[in-house]
Short mmCIF file of C-alpha atoms in Angstrom, two decimals:
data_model
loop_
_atom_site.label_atom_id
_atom_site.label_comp_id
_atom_site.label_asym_id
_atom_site.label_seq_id
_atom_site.Cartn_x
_atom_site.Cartn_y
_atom_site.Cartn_z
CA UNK A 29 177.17 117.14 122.55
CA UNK A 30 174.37 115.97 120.24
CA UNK A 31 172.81 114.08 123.08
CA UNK A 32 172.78 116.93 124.91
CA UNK A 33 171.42 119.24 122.79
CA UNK A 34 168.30 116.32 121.46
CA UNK A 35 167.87 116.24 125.66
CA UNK A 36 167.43 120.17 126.21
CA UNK A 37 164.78 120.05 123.03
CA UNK A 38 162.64 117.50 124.15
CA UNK A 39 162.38 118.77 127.41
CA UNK A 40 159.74 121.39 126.98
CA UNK A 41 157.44 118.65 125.67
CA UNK A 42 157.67 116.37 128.41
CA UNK A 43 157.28 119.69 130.67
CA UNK A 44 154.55 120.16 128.95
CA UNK A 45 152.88 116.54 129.17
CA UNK A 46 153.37 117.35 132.78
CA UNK A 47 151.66 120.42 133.17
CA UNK A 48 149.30 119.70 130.96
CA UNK A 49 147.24 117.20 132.39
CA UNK A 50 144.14 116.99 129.74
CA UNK A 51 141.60 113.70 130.46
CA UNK A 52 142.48 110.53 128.30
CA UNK A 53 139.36 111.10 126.97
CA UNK A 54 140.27 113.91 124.83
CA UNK A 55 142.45 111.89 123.07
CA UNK A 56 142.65 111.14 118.96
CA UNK A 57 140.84 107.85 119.85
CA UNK A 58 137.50 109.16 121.58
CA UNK A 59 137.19 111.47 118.26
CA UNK A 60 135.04 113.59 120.51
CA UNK A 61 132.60 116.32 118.45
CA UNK A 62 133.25 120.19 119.36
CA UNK A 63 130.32 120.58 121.04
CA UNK A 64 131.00 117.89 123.26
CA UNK A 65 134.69 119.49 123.96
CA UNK A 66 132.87 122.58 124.83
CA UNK A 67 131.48 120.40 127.10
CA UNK A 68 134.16 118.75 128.61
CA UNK A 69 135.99 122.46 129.25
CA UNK A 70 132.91 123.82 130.43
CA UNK A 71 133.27 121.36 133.57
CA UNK A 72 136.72 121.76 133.81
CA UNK A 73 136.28 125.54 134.38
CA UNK A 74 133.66 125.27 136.82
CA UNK A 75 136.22 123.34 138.59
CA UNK A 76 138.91 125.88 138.34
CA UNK A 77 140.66 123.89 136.38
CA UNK A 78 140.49 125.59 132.64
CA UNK A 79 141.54 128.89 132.36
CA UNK A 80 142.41 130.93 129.35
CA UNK A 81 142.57 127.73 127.48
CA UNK A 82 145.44 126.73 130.08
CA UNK A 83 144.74 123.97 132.79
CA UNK A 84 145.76 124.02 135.76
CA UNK A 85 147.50 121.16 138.06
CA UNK A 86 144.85 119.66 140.12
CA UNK A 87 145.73 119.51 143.71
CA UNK A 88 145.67 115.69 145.03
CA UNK A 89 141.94 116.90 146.71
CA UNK A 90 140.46 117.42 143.17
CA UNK A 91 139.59 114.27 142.11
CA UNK A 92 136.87 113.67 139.86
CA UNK A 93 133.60 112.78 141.75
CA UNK A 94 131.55 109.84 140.54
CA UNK A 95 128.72 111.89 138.53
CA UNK A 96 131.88 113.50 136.56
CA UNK A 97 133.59 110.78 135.55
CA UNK A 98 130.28 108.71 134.59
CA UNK A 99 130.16 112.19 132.31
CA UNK A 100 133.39 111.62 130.65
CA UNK A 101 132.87 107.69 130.55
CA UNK A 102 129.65 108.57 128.41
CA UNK A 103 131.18 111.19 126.45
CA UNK A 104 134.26 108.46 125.30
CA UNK A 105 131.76 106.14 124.09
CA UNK A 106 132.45 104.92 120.51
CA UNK A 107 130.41 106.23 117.55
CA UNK A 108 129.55 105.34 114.11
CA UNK A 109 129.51 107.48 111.54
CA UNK A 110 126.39 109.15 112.00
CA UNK A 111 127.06 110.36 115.28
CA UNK A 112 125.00 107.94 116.95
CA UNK A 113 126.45 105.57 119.97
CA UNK A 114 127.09 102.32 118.37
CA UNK A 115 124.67 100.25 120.87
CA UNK A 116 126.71 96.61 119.58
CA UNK A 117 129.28 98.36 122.52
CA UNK A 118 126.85 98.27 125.21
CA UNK A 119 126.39 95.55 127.70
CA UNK A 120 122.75 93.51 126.51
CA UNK A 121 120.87 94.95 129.09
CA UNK A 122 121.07 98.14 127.90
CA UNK A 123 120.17 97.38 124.61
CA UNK A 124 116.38 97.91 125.66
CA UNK A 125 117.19 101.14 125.35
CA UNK A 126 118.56 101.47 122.33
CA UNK A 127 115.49 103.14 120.17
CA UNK A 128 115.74 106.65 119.23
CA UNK A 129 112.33 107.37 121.33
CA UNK A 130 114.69 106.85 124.43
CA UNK A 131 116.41 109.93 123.85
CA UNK A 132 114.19 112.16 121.99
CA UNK A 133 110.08 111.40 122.07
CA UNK A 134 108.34 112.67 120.21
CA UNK A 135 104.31 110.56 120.84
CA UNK A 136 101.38 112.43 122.52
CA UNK A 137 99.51 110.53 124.21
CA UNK A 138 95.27 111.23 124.26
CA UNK A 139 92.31 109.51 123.87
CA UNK A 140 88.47 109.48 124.48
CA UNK A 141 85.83 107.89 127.03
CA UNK A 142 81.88 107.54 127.14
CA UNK A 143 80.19 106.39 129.91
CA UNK A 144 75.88 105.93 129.02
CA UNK A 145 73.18 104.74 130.56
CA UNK A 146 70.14 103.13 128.61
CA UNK A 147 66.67 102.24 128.83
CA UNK A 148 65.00 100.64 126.24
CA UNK A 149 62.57 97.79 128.19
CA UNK A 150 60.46 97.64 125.41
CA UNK A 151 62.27 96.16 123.75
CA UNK A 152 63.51 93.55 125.61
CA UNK A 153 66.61 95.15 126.40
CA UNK A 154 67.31 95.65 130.45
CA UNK A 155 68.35 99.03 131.50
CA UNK A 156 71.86 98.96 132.70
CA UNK A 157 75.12 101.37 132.84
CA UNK A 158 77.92 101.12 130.47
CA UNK A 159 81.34 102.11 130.16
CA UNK A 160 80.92 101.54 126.12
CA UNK A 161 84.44 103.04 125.03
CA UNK A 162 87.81 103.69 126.44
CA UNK A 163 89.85 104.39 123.37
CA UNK A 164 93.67 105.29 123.76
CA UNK A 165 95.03 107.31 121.16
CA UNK A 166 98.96 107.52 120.35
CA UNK A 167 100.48 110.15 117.68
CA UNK A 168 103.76 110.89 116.86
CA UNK A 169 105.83 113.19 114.74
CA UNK A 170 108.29 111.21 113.42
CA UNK A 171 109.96 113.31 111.32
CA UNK A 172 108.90 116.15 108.85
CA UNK A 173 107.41 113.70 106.61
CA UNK A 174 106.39 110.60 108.30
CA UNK A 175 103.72 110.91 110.61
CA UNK A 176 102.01 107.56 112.86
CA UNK A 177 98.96 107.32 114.57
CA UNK A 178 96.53 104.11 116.55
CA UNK A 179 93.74 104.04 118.22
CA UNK A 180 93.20 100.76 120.46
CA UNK A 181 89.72 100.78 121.59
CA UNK A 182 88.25 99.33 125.03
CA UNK A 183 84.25 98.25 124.29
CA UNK A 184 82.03 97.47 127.51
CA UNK A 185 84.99 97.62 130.18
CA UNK A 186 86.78 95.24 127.88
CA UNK A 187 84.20 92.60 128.26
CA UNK A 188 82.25 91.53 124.97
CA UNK A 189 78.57 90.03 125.38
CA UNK A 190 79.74 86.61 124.60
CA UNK A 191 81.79 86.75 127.10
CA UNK A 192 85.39 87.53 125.62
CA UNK A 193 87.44 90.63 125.69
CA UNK A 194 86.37 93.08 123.81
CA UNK A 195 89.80 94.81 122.56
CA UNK A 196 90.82 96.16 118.99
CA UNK A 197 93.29 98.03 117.03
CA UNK A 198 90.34 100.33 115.62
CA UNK A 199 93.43 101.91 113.43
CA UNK A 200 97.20 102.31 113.34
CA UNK A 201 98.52 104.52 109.88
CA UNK A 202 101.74 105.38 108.70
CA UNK A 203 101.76 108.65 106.86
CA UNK A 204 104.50 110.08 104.55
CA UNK A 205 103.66 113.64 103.65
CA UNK A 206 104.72 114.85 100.13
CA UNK A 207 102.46 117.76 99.59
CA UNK A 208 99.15 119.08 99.99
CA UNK A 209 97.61 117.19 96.66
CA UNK A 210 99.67 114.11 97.73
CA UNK A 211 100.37 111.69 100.60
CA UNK A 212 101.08 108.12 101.32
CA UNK A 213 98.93 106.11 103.91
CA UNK A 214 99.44 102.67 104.88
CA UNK A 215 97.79 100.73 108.23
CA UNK A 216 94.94 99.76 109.65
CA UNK A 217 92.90 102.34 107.81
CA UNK A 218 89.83 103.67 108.95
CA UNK A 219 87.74 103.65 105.52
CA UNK A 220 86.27 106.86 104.11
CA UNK A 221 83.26 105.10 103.48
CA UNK A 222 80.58 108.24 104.54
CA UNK A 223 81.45 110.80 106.70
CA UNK A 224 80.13 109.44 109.66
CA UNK A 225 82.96 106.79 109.71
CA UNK A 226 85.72 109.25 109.57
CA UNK A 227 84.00 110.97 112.84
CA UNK A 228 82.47 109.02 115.38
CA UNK A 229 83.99 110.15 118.17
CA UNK A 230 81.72 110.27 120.86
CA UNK A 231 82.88 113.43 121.84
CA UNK A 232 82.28 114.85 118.23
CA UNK A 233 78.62 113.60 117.83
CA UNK A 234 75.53 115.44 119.78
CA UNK A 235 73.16 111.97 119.52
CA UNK A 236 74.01 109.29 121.71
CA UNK A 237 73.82 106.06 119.49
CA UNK A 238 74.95 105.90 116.18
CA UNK A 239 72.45 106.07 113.31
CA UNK A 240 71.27 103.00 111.95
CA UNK A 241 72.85 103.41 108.69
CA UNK A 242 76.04 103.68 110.24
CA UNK A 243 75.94 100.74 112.16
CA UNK A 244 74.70 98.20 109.57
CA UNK A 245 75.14 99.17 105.60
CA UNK A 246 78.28 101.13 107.38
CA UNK A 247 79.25 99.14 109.83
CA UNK A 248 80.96 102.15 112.04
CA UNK A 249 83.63 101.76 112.85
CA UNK A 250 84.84 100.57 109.75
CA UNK A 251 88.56 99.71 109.48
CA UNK A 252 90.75 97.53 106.90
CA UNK A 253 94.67 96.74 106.78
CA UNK A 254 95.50 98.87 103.32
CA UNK A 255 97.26 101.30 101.43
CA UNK A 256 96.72 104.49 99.60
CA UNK A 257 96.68 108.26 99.30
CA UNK A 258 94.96 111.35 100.07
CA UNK A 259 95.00 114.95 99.47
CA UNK A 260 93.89 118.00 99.17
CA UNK A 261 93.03 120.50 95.97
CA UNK A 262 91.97 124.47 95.71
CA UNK A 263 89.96 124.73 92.55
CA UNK A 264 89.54 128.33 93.32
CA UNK A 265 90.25 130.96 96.79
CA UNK A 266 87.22 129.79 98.58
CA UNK A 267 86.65 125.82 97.52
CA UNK A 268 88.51 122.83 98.93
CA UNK A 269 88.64 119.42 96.77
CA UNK A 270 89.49 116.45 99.26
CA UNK A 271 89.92 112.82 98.31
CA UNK A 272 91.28 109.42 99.90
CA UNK A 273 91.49 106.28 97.75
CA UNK A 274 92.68 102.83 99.34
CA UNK A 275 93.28 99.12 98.47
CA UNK A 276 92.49 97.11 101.54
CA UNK A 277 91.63 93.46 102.29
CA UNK A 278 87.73 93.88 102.25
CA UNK A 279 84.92 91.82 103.89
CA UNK A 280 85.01 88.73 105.07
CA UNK A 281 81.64 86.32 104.71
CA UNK A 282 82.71 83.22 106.94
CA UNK A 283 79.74 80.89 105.86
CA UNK A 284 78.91 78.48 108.06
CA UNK A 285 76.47 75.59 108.54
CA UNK A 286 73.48 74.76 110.54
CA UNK A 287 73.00 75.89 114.02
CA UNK A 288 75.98 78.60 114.14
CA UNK A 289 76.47 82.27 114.91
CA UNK A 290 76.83 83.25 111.11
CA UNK A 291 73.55 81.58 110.11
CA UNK A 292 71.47 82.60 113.53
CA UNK A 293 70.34 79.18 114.68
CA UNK A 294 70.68 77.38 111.75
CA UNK A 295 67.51 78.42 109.79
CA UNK A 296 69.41 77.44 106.27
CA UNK A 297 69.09 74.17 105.40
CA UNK A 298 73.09 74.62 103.68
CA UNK A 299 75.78 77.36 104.47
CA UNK A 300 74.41 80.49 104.10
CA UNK A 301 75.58 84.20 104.14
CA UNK A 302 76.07 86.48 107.50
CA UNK A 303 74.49 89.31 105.99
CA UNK A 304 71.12 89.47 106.84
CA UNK A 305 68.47 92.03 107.08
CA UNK A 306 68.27 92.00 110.63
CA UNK A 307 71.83 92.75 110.98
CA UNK A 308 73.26 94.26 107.59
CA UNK A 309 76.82 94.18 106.87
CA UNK A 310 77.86 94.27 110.56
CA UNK A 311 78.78 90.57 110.81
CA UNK A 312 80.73 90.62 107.89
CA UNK A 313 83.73 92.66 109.06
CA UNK A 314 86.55 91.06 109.51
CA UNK A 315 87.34 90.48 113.33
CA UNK A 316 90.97 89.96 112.65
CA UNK A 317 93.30 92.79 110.64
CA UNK A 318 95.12 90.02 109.14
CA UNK A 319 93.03 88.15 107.42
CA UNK A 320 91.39 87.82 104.59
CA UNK A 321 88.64 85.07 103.54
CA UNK A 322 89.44 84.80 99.43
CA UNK A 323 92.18 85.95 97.42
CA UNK A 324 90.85 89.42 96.10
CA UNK A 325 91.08 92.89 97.19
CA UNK A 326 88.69 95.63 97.52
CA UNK A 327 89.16 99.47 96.29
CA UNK A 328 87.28 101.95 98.26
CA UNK A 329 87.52 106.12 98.41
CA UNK A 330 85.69 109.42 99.48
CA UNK A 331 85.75 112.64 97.48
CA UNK A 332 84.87 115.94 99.37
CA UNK A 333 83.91 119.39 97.81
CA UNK A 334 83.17 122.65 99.74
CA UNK A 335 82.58 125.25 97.34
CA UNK A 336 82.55 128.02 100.88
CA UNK A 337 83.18 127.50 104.22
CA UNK A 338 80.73 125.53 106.22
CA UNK A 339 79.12 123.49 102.93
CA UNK A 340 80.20 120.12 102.06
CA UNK A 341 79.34 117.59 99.58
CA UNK A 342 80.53 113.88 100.04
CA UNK A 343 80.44 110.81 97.93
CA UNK A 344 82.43 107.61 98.85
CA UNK A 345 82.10 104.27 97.41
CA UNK A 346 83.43 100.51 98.23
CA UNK A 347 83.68 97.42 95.81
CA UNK A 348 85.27 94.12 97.19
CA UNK A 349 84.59 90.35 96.90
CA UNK A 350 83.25 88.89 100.29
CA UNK A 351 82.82 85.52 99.75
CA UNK A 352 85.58 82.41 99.94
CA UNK A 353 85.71 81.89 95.86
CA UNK A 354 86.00 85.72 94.77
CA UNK A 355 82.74 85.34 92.86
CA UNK A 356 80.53 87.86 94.93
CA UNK A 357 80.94 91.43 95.41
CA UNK A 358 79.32 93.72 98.31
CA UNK A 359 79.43 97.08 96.88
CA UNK A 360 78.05 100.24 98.44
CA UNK A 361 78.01 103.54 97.58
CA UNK A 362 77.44 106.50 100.28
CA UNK A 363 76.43 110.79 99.93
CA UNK A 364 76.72 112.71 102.74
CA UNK A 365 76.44 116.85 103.30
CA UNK A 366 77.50 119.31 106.02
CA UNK A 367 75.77 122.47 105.66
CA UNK A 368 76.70 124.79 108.49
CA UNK A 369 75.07 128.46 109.11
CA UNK A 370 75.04 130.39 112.56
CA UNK A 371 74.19 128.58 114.93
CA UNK A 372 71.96 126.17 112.87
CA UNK A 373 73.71 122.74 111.22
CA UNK A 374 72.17 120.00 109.28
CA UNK A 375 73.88 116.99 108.15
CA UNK A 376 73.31 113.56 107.15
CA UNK A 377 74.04 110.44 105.27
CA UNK A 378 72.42 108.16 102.93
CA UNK A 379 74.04 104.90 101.63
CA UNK A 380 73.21 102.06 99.40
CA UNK A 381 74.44 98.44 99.64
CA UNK A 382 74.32 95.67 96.73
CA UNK A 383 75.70 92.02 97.92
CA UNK A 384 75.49 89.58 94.91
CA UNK A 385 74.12 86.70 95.02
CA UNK A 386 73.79 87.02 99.10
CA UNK A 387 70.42 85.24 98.44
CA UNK A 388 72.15 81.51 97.89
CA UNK A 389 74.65 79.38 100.02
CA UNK A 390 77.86 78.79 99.41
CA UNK A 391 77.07 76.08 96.92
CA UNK A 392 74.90 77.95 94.96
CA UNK A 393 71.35 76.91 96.18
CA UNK A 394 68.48 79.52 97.07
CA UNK A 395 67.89 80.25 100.34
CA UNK A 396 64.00 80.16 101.36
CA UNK A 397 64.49 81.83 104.82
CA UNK A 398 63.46 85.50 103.80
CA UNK A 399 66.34 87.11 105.98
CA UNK A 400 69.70 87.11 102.64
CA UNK A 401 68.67 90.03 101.26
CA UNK A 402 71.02 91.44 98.11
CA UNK A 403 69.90 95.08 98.48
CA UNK A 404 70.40 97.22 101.17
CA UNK A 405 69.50 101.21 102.03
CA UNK A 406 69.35 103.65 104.42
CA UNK A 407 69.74 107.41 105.20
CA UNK A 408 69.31 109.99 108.45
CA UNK A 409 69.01 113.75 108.14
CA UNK A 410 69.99 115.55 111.81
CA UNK A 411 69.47 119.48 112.52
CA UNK A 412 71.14 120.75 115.46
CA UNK A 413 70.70 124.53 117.07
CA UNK A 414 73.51 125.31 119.16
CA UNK A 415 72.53 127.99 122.04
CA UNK A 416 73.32 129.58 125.44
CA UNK A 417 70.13 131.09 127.49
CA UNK A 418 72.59 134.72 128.89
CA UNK A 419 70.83 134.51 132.04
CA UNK A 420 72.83 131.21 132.88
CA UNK A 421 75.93 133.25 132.12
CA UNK A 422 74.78 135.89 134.32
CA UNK A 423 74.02 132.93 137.28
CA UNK A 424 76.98 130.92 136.80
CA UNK A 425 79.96 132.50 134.13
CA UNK A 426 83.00 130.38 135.22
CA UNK A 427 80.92 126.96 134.74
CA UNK A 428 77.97 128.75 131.31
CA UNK A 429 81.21 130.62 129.13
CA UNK A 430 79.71 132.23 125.97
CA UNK A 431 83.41 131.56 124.25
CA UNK A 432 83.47 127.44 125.04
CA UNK A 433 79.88 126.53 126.56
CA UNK A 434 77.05 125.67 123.94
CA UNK A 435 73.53 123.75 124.55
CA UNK A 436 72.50 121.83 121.42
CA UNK A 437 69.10 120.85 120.43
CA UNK A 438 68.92 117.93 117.96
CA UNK A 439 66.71 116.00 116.08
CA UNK A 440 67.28 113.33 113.93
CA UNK A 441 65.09 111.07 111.43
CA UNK A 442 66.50 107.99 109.94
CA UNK A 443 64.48 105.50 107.71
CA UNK A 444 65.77 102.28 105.62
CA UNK A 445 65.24 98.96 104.51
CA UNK A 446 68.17 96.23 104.73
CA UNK A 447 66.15 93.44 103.36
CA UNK A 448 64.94 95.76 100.50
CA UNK A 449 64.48 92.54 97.65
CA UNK A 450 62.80 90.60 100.50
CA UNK A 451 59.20 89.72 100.19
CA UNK A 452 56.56 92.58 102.04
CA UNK A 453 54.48 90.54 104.99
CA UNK A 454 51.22 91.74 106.85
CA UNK A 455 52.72 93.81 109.28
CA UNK A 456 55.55 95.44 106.56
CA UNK A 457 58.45 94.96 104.58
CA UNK A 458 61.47 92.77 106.35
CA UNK A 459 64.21 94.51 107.49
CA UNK A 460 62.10 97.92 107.38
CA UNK A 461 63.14 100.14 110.49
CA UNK A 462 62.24 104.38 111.59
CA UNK A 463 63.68 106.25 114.54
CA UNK A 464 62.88 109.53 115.43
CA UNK A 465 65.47 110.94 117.99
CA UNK A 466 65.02 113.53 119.68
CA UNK A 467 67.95 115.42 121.93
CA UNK A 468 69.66 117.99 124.45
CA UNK A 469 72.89 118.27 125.21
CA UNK A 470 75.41 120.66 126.99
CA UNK A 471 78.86 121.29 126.16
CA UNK A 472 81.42 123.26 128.93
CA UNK A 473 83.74 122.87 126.20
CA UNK A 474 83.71 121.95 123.17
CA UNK A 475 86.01 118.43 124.44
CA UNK A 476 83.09 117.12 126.73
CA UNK A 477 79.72 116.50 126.50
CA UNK A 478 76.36 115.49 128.04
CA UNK A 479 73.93 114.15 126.47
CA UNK A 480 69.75 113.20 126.86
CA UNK A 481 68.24 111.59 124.19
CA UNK A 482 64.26 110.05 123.26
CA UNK A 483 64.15 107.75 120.90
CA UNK A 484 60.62 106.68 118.92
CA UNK A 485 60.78 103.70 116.32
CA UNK A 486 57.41 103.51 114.84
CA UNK A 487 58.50 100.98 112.74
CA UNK A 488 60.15 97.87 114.75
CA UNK A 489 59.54 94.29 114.51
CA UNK A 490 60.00 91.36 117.34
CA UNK A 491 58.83 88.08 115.79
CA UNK A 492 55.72 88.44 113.47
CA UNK A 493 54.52 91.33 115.47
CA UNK A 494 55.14 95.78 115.06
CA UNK A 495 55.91 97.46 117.92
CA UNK A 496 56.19 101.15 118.85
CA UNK A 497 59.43 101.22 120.18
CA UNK A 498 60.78 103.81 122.30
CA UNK A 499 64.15 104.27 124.88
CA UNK A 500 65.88 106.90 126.96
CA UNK A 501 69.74 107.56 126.76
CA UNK A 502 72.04 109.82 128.58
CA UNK A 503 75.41 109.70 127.92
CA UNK A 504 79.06 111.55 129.29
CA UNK A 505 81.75 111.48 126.97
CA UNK A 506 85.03 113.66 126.88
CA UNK A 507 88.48 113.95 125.34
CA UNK A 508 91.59 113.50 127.47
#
C-alpha cells in the first residue's frame, strides 16, 4: 500500500519533467545571469514555445536551427566570477580574441597629412614635392579614469634622406585622471618645452616650416619616454593656471670620432660633441625611446597663466645631463605668449640653451673648430589677421562660409644665434641666422588648410660667404 501511495506522489513530477521540456542549458550548472534567461525565454516565445511562463511540447518539426543552438551553446559557456567568459575554456585559436577591445571598443581612430612643395634653389636645395607627414593618431577611452593616446608619424613617404625608413612613435601616454589640479602621465611624452612643441600640427599652424627656434634649440618635435603630472588651477572666475612637470630620459650626445655623422666630417682632431651651431640641439635627440646614453635623468615642465580669455603667458624649462659620464648638462629655458583679439593674433617664442662644456671632447680637450658652441638663443614673433572678402561669399557660399571659412595673413620674424660664445668673423657672427616670412593662407574649415609662403633670410651663410636667401612654399595639410 505504501508503494503505491510513494508511486501516485511522484508521478506529478515525472509528468512534469515530461511536459516540461526546459533546455539543459538552464540548468544549476550553466549558472546563467537573469538577463541572459530573459534571453533564452525571449526566443522561446518567438517560437511559440513560452507562454505564460508555461512551455509548450515542441512538435518533432521544431527543432532548434543551427544559429539557435550556437545561441544557447554561447550562452552555457563557463564564467568566472566576474562575469567574464573564462577564455582558458576556449579552443587556442580563439584566444586571439580574447581582449576586452573584441567586444566593446572603445579607440578612435584620426590623424593628420601635409603634402608641400618647395623652392629654395638658392640655396642649394632642388625644388621637389613632398609628402612630409602622414601621422596616425589612436585614442581611447579606457575607462573613466584612464585615458591612452599615440601618434606614429610617417616623414617623407617613409623614406629618410639617408636612405632608411623614416618611422617613429612621436608619442604614446597613459593618462589616469584624478581631478582637474591632478593627473598621472606616463609614455612617450611629448615635452612641454615652449608652446610650439605641444602644437605643431600642421593643420594648427598658418606658416609652412617650422620656426627656426623650434627646430634647433627646440628640436620640434620633441618627445622623451617619462613620467609625471599635469593640471589645471582657477586662481579666480576668469584666470586659468596650467602646469605639466616630467622626469624623462633626456638627451643623448653619442660622441664620436673622426670622419663620422656626429662630428660632420671629422673636423675634431678627438671625439667631439653633436651640437653644433649649424645644427643646434637637433642631433642630440635620442633616435631610440629606449635608450639612454649615461645614467642620469632630466626634469623638465611648462607653467601656463591666462589671466582672460585669449591671453597667455608661458614659461617652460629643461635640465638633463647629455653626455656618457653625467658631467654635462644642456639646459634651456623657453617664454612664449598667445595674445588673441578679433580677428588679430600674435604669438611667439623665445628660448635659451646652455650646454656645458660642449666646447671640449669627450676627454676633456678644447676643440679649435669654431662650430661647439655652449650658448644657444633664439626667438620669432608671428601676427596673423584672419579675414573673409563678403563678395566671395556672395560668388561662391557653399565653398567661402562666414561660420568655418577664414583667409589668414601672416608674417613672421625670427632672429638667433646658436653659436652665440663663438668667435664673430668678417662676414658675422657663426651660427647667426634671420628669416622674414611672409604668408596667405585659406581655411574651408578650420581642419584643412592651404598655405603660400615667401621666405627672406638676410642673414645666411654657405662656406665663408653671406647670402640673401630666399624660397617659396605652398603647402596642403588637413585632419582626418
Amino acid at each position: 500500500m505504501k508503494k503505491k501511495l510513494l508511486a501516485w506522489a511522484l508521478a506529478p513530477c515525472f509528468l512534469l519533467a515530461i511536459v516540461w521540456p526546459m533546455p539543459a542549458v538552464l540548468a544549476e550548472e550553466a549558472q546563467l545571469s537573469e538577463e541572459e534567461l530573459k534571453t533564452l525565454r525571449n526566443m522561446l516565445q518567438e517560437r511559440g514555445q513560452f507562454q505564460g511562463g508555461m512551455t509548450q511540447v515542441p512538435p518533432p518539426s521544431g527543432e532548434l536551427q543551427p544559429s539557435e543552438k550556437k545561441r544557447l551553446s554561447e550562452l552555457s559557456k563557463p564564467r568566472d566570477v566576474g562575469g567574464k567568459y573564462d577564455s582558458t575554456m576556449e579552443g587556442s585559436g580563439k584566444l586571439i580574441y580574447a581582449r576586452p577591445f573584441v567586444a566593446s571598443p572603445k579607440a578612435i581612430v584620426g590623424g593628420y597629412v601635409d603634402f608641400e612643395y618647395i623652392n629654395k634653389a638658392n640655396d642649394g636645395t632642388p625644388q621637389n614635392f613632398d609628402v612630409h607627414r602622414l601621422v596616425p593618431f589612436i585614442y581611447a577611452d579606457v575607462s573613466e579614469h584612464v585615458k591612452f593616446a599615440t601618434e606614429i608619424e610617417f616623414e617623407h613617404g617613409a623614406q629618410s634622406s639617408s636612405g632608411g625608413t623614416d618611422i617613429k612613435v612621436e608619442f604614446a601616454t597613459v593618462d589616469y585622471l584624478i581631478n582637474d589640479p591632478l593627473n598621472l602621465r606616463g609614455g612617450i611624452l611629448l615635452l612641454p618645452l615652449g608652446k610650439f612643441n605641444l602644437l605643431h600640427d600642421s593643420p594648427l599652424r598658418d606658416l609652412t616650416e617650422r620656426p627656426i627656434v623650434a627646430q634647433r634649440i627646440i628640436p620640434t618635435t620633441l618627445h622623451q619616454p617619462g613620467v609625471g603630472s599635469y593640471g589645471t588651477f582657477y586662481p579666480t572666475r576668469l584666470s586659468q593656471l596650467n602646469y605639466e612637470a616630467y622626469v624623462t630620459t633626456g638627451f643623448t650626445n653619442a660622441y664620436g670620432g673622426p670622419a663620422n655623422a656626429n662630428n660632420q666630417g671629422g673636423t675634431c682632431a678627438a671625439p667631439c660633441s653633436n651640437i653644433t651651431n649649424t645644427n643646434g640641439n637637433r642631433s642630440a635627440r635620442s633616435n631610440s625611446t629606449s635608450f639612454n646614453n649615461n645614467n642620469s635623468l632630466a626634469f623638465v615642465g611648462r607653467l601656463a597663466f591666462s589671466p582672460i580669455l585669449g591671453v597667455e603667458i608661458g614659461g617652460s624649462g629643461f635640465w638633463g645631463n647629455y653626455d656618457p659620464r653625467s658631467a654635462r648638462p644642456l639646459s634651456i629655458l623657453a617664454v612664449d605668449w598667445t595674445l588673441q583679439r578679433g580677428p588679430f593674433e600674435l604669438i611667439g617664442e623665445s628660448a635659451w640653451g646652455y650646454a656645458r662644456d660642449n666646447h671640449k671632447d669627450i676627454n676633456d680637450n678644447y676643440i679649435n673648430d669654431q662650430r661647439h658652441a655652449r650658448r644657444q638663443t633664439g626667438y620669432y614673433i608671428q601676427g596673423n589677421y584672419h579675414f573673409l572678402p563678403p563678395f566671395l561669399t556672395r560668388l561662391a557660399p557653399t565653398h567661402f562660409r562666414p561660420e568655418v571659412s577664414t583667409f589668414t595673413a601672416v608674417v613672421r620674424w625670427e632672429a638667433g644665434n646658436l653659436g652665440q660664445d663663438l668667435p664673430d668673423t668678417e662676414i658675422g657672427q657663426l651660427g647667426a641666422y634671420q628669416r622674414a616670412t611672409f604668408g596667405l593662407n585659406f581655411r574651408p574649415t578650420e581642419d584643412t588648410v592651404f598655405k603660400f609662403d615667401y621666405q627672406y633670410s638676410p642673414e645666411t651663410r654657405r662656406g665663408d660667404e653671406r647670402i640673401h636667401d630666399h624660397g617659396f612654399l605652398a603647402q596642403v595639410a588637413t585632419y582626418f
